[in-house]
Every structure is written in C-alpha cells, then in structure tokens.
mmCIF file of C-alpha atoms in Angstrom:
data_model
loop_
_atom_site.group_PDB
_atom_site.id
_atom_site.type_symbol
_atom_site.label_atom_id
_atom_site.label_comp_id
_atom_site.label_asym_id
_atom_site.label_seq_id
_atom_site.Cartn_x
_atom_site.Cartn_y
_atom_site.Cartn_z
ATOM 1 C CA UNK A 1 -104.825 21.124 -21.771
ATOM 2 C CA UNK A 2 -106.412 23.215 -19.273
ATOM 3 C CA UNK A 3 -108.024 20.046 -16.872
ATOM 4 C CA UNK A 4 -111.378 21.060 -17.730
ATOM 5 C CA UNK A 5 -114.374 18.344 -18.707
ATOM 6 C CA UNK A 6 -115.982 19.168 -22.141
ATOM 7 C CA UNK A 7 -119.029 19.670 -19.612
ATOM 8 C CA UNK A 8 -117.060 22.168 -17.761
ATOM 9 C CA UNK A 9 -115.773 24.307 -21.412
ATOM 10 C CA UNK A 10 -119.447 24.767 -22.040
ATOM 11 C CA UNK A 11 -120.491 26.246 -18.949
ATOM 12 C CA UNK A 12 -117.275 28.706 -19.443
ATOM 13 C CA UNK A 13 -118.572 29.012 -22.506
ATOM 14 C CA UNK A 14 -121.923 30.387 -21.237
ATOM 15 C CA UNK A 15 -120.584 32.276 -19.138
ATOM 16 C CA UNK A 16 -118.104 34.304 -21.067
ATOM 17 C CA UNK A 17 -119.593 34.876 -24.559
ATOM 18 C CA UNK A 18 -123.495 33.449 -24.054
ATOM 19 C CA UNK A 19 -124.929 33.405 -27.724
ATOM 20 C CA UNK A 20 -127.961 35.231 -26.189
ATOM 21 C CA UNK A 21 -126.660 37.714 -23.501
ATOM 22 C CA UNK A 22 -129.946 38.490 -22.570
ATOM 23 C CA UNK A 23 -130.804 34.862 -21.737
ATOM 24 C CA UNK A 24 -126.948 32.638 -21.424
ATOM 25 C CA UNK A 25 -127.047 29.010 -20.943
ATOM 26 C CA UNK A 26 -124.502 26.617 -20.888
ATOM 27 C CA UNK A 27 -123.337 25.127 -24.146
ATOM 28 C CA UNK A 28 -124.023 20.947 -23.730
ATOM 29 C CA UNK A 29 -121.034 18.799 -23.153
ATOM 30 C CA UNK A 30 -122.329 16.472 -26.271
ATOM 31 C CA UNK A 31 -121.931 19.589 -28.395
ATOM 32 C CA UNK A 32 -118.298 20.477 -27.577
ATOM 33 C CA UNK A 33 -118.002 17.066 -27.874
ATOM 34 C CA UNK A 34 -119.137 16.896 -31.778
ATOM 35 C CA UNK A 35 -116.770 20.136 -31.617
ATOM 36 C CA UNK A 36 -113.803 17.930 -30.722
ATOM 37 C CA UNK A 37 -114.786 14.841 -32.289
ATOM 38 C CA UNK A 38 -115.878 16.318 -35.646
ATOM 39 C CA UNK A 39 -119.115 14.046 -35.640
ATOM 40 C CA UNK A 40 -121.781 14.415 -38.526
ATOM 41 C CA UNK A 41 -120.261 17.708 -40.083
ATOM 42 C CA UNK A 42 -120.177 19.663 -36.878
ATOM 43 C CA UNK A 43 -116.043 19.336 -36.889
ATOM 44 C CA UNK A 44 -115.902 23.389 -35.623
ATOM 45 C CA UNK A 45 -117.256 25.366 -33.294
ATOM 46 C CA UNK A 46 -119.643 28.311 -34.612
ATOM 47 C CA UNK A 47 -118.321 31.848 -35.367
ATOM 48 C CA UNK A 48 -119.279 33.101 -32.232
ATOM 49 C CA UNK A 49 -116.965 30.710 -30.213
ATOM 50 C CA UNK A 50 -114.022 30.885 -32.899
ATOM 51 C CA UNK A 51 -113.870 34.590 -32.346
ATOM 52 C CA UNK A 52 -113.836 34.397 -28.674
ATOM 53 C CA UNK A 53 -111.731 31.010 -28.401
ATOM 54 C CA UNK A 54 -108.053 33.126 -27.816
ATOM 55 C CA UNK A 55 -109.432 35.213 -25.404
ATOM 56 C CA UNK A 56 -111.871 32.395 -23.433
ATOM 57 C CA UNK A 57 -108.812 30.448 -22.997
ATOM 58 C CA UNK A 58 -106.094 33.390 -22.103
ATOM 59 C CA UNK A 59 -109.502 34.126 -19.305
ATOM 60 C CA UNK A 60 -109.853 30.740 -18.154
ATOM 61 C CA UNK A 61 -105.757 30.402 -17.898
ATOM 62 C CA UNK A 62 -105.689 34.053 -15.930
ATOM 63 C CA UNK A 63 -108.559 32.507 -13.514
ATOM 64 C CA UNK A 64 -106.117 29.260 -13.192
ATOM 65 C CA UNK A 65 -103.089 31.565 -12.336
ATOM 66 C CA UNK A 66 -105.240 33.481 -9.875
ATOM 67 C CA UNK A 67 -106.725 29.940 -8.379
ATOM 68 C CA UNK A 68 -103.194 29.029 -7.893
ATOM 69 C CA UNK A 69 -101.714 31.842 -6.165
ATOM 70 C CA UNK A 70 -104.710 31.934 -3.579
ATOM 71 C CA UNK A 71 -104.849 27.966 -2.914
ATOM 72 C CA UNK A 72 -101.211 28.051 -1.767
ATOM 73 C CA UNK A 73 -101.782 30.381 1.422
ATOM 74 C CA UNK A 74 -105.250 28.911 2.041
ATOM 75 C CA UNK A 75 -103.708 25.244 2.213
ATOM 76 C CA UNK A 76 -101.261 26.859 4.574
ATOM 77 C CA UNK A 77 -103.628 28.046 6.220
ATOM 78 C CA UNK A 78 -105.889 24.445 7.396
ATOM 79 C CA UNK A 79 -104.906 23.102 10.034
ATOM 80 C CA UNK A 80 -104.072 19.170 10.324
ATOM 81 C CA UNK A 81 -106.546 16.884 12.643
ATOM 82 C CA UNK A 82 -105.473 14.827 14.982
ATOM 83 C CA UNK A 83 -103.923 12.492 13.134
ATOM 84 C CA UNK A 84 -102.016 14.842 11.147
ATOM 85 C CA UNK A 85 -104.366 14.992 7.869
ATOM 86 C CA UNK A 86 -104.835 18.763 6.074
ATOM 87 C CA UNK A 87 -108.570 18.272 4.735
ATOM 88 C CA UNK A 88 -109.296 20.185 2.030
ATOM 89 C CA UNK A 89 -112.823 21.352 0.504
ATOM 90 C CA UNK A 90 -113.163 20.108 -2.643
ATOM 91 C CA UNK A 91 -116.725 20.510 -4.506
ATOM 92 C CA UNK A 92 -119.029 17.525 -6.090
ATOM 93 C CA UNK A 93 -120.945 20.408 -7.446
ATOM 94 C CA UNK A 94 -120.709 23.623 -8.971
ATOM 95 C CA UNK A 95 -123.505 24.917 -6.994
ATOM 96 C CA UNK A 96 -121.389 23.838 -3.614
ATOM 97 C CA UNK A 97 -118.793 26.032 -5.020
ATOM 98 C CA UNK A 98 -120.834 29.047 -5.567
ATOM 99 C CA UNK A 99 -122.323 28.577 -2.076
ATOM 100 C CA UNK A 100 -118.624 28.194 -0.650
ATOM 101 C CA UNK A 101 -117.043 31.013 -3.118
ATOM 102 C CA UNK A 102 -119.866 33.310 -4.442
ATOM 103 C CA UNK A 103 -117.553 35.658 -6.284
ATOM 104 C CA UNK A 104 -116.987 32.560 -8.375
ATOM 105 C CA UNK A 105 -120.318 32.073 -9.144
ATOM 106 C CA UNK A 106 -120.902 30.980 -12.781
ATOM 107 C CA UNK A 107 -117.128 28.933 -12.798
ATOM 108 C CA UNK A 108 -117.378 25.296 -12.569
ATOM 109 C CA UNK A 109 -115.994 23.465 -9.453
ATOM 110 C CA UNK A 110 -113.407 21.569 -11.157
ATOM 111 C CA UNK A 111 -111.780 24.919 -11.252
ATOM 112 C CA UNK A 112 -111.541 24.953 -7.757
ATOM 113 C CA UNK A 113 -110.778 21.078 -7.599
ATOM 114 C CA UNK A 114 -107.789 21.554 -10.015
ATOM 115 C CA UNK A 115 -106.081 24.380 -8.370
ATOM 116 C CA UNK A 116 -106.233 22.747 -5.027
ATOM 117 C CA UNK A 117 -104.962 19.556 -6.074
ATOM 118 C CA UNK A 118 -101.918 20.935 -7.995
ATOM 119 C CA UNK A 119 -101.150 23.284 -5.751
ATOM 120 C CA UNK A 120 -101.088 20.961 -3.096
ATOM 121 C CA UNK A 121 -98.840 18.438 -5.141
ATOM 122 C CA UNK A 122 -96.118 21.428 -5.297
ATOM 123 C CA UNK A 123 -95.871 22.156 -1.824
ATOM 124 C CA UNK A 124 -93.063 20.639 0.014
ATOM 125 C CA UNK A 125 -93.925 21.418 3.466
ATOM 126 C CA UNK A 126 -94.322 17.526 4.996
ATOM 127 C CA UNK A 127 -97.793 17.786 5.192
ATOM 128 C CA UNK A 128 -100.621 14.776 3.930
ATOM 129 C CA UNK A 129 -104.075 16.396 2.347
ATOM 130 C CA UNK A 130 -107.165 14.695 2.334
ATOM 131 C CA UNK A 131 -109.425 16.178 -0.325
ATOM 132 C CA UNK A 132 -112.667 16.271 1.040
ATOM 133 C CA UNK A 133 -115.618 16.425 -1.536
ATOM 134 C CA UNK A 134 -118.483 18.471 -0.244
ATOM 135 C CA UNK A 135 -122.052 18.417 -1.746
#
C-alpha cells in the first residue's frame, strides 16, 4: 500500500517508536514478515507496534506527501544532457541517501526512490528521465 519493502517498514519502525529508545534498532524484515504472513503463532505485531500502527502510517503517508511536493520542482529543476535525458539520483542505499539528504537521515531510500519515480510518471512536460542509482 505505501511501496515500502517489509525491510524498509522495519527500519520506519525503528525509527519512529524503537522498543528501546535509549538504544533503537531496526525491526528485521523476516519479522514483519511472520507479522504479515502469520507464521508459527506470530500472526500480529506486538502491543507496542499496534498502538503506534495509525499514527506510523498517517507519518510515513505525511513524509510521502511532503516527498512528492518537493520531487516535482527538483525534477524541474535537472537539466537534460546532451541527448535530451533528465538523470535523476536515485539511491542503492539508505546510507547514499542520508549522505545526499541528511535531514532524512534514519528514512529508507526507497522513500526517496518512490517519490521520484511517481512524480516523474505524472509530469507531462515532454521530458525522458533516466533514474540513475547511486551507491
């Protein structure tokens, strides 16, 4: 629903209701993924994540929104090469993105990738993107 990796939900998940605030780490992809799947009794998150699950997802779909409204000017903004290509930074890593955007430290790079891509799929302005993965 929101074009996020289960990897990806669990370092949100970290990030915006740790279990240990004092020490937050990520929560592991194959545990959202028991989550999801309902494998060997483990068919719902814990408390902790219930609680927050409303407001995690209204954050991560304000971030989105926010994403969205920036990546339209910036994609304006490139400039084609020579041959008329608009290359845009996409990130292989989520420690490329922080480098790239460190307010958005913490968020994974598929955030990034996600916004960029749909945003430029809605533009009509004649123009062909490259996404350009950067490590």
């Amino acid at each position: 629903m929101l074009g996020l990796s289960q990897a990806d939900l669990g370092v949100i998940l970290g990030l915006l209701v740790p279990k240990d605030p004092s020490d937050p780490k990520p929560v592991g992809q194959q545990t959202v993924s028991r989550w999801e799947e309902g494998v060997n009794g483990h068919g719902e998150p814990p408390y902790w994540v219930q609680d927050a699950l409303p407001g995690i997802l209204d954050r991560i779909g304000q971030v989105q929104e926010a994403l969205a409204r920036w990546t339209a000017p910036f994609l304006r903004g490139l400039d084609p090469d020579a041959d008329g290509i608009v290359h845009v930074p996409t990130y292989r890593s989520d420690k490329a993105f922080a480098r790239a955007f460190p307010k958005m430290a913490g968020w994974p790079a598929s955030i990034w990738n996600n916004a960029v891509v749909r945003t430029a799929d809605s533009l009509d302005d004649g123009r062909e993107y490259q996404f350009d993965l950067i490590r």
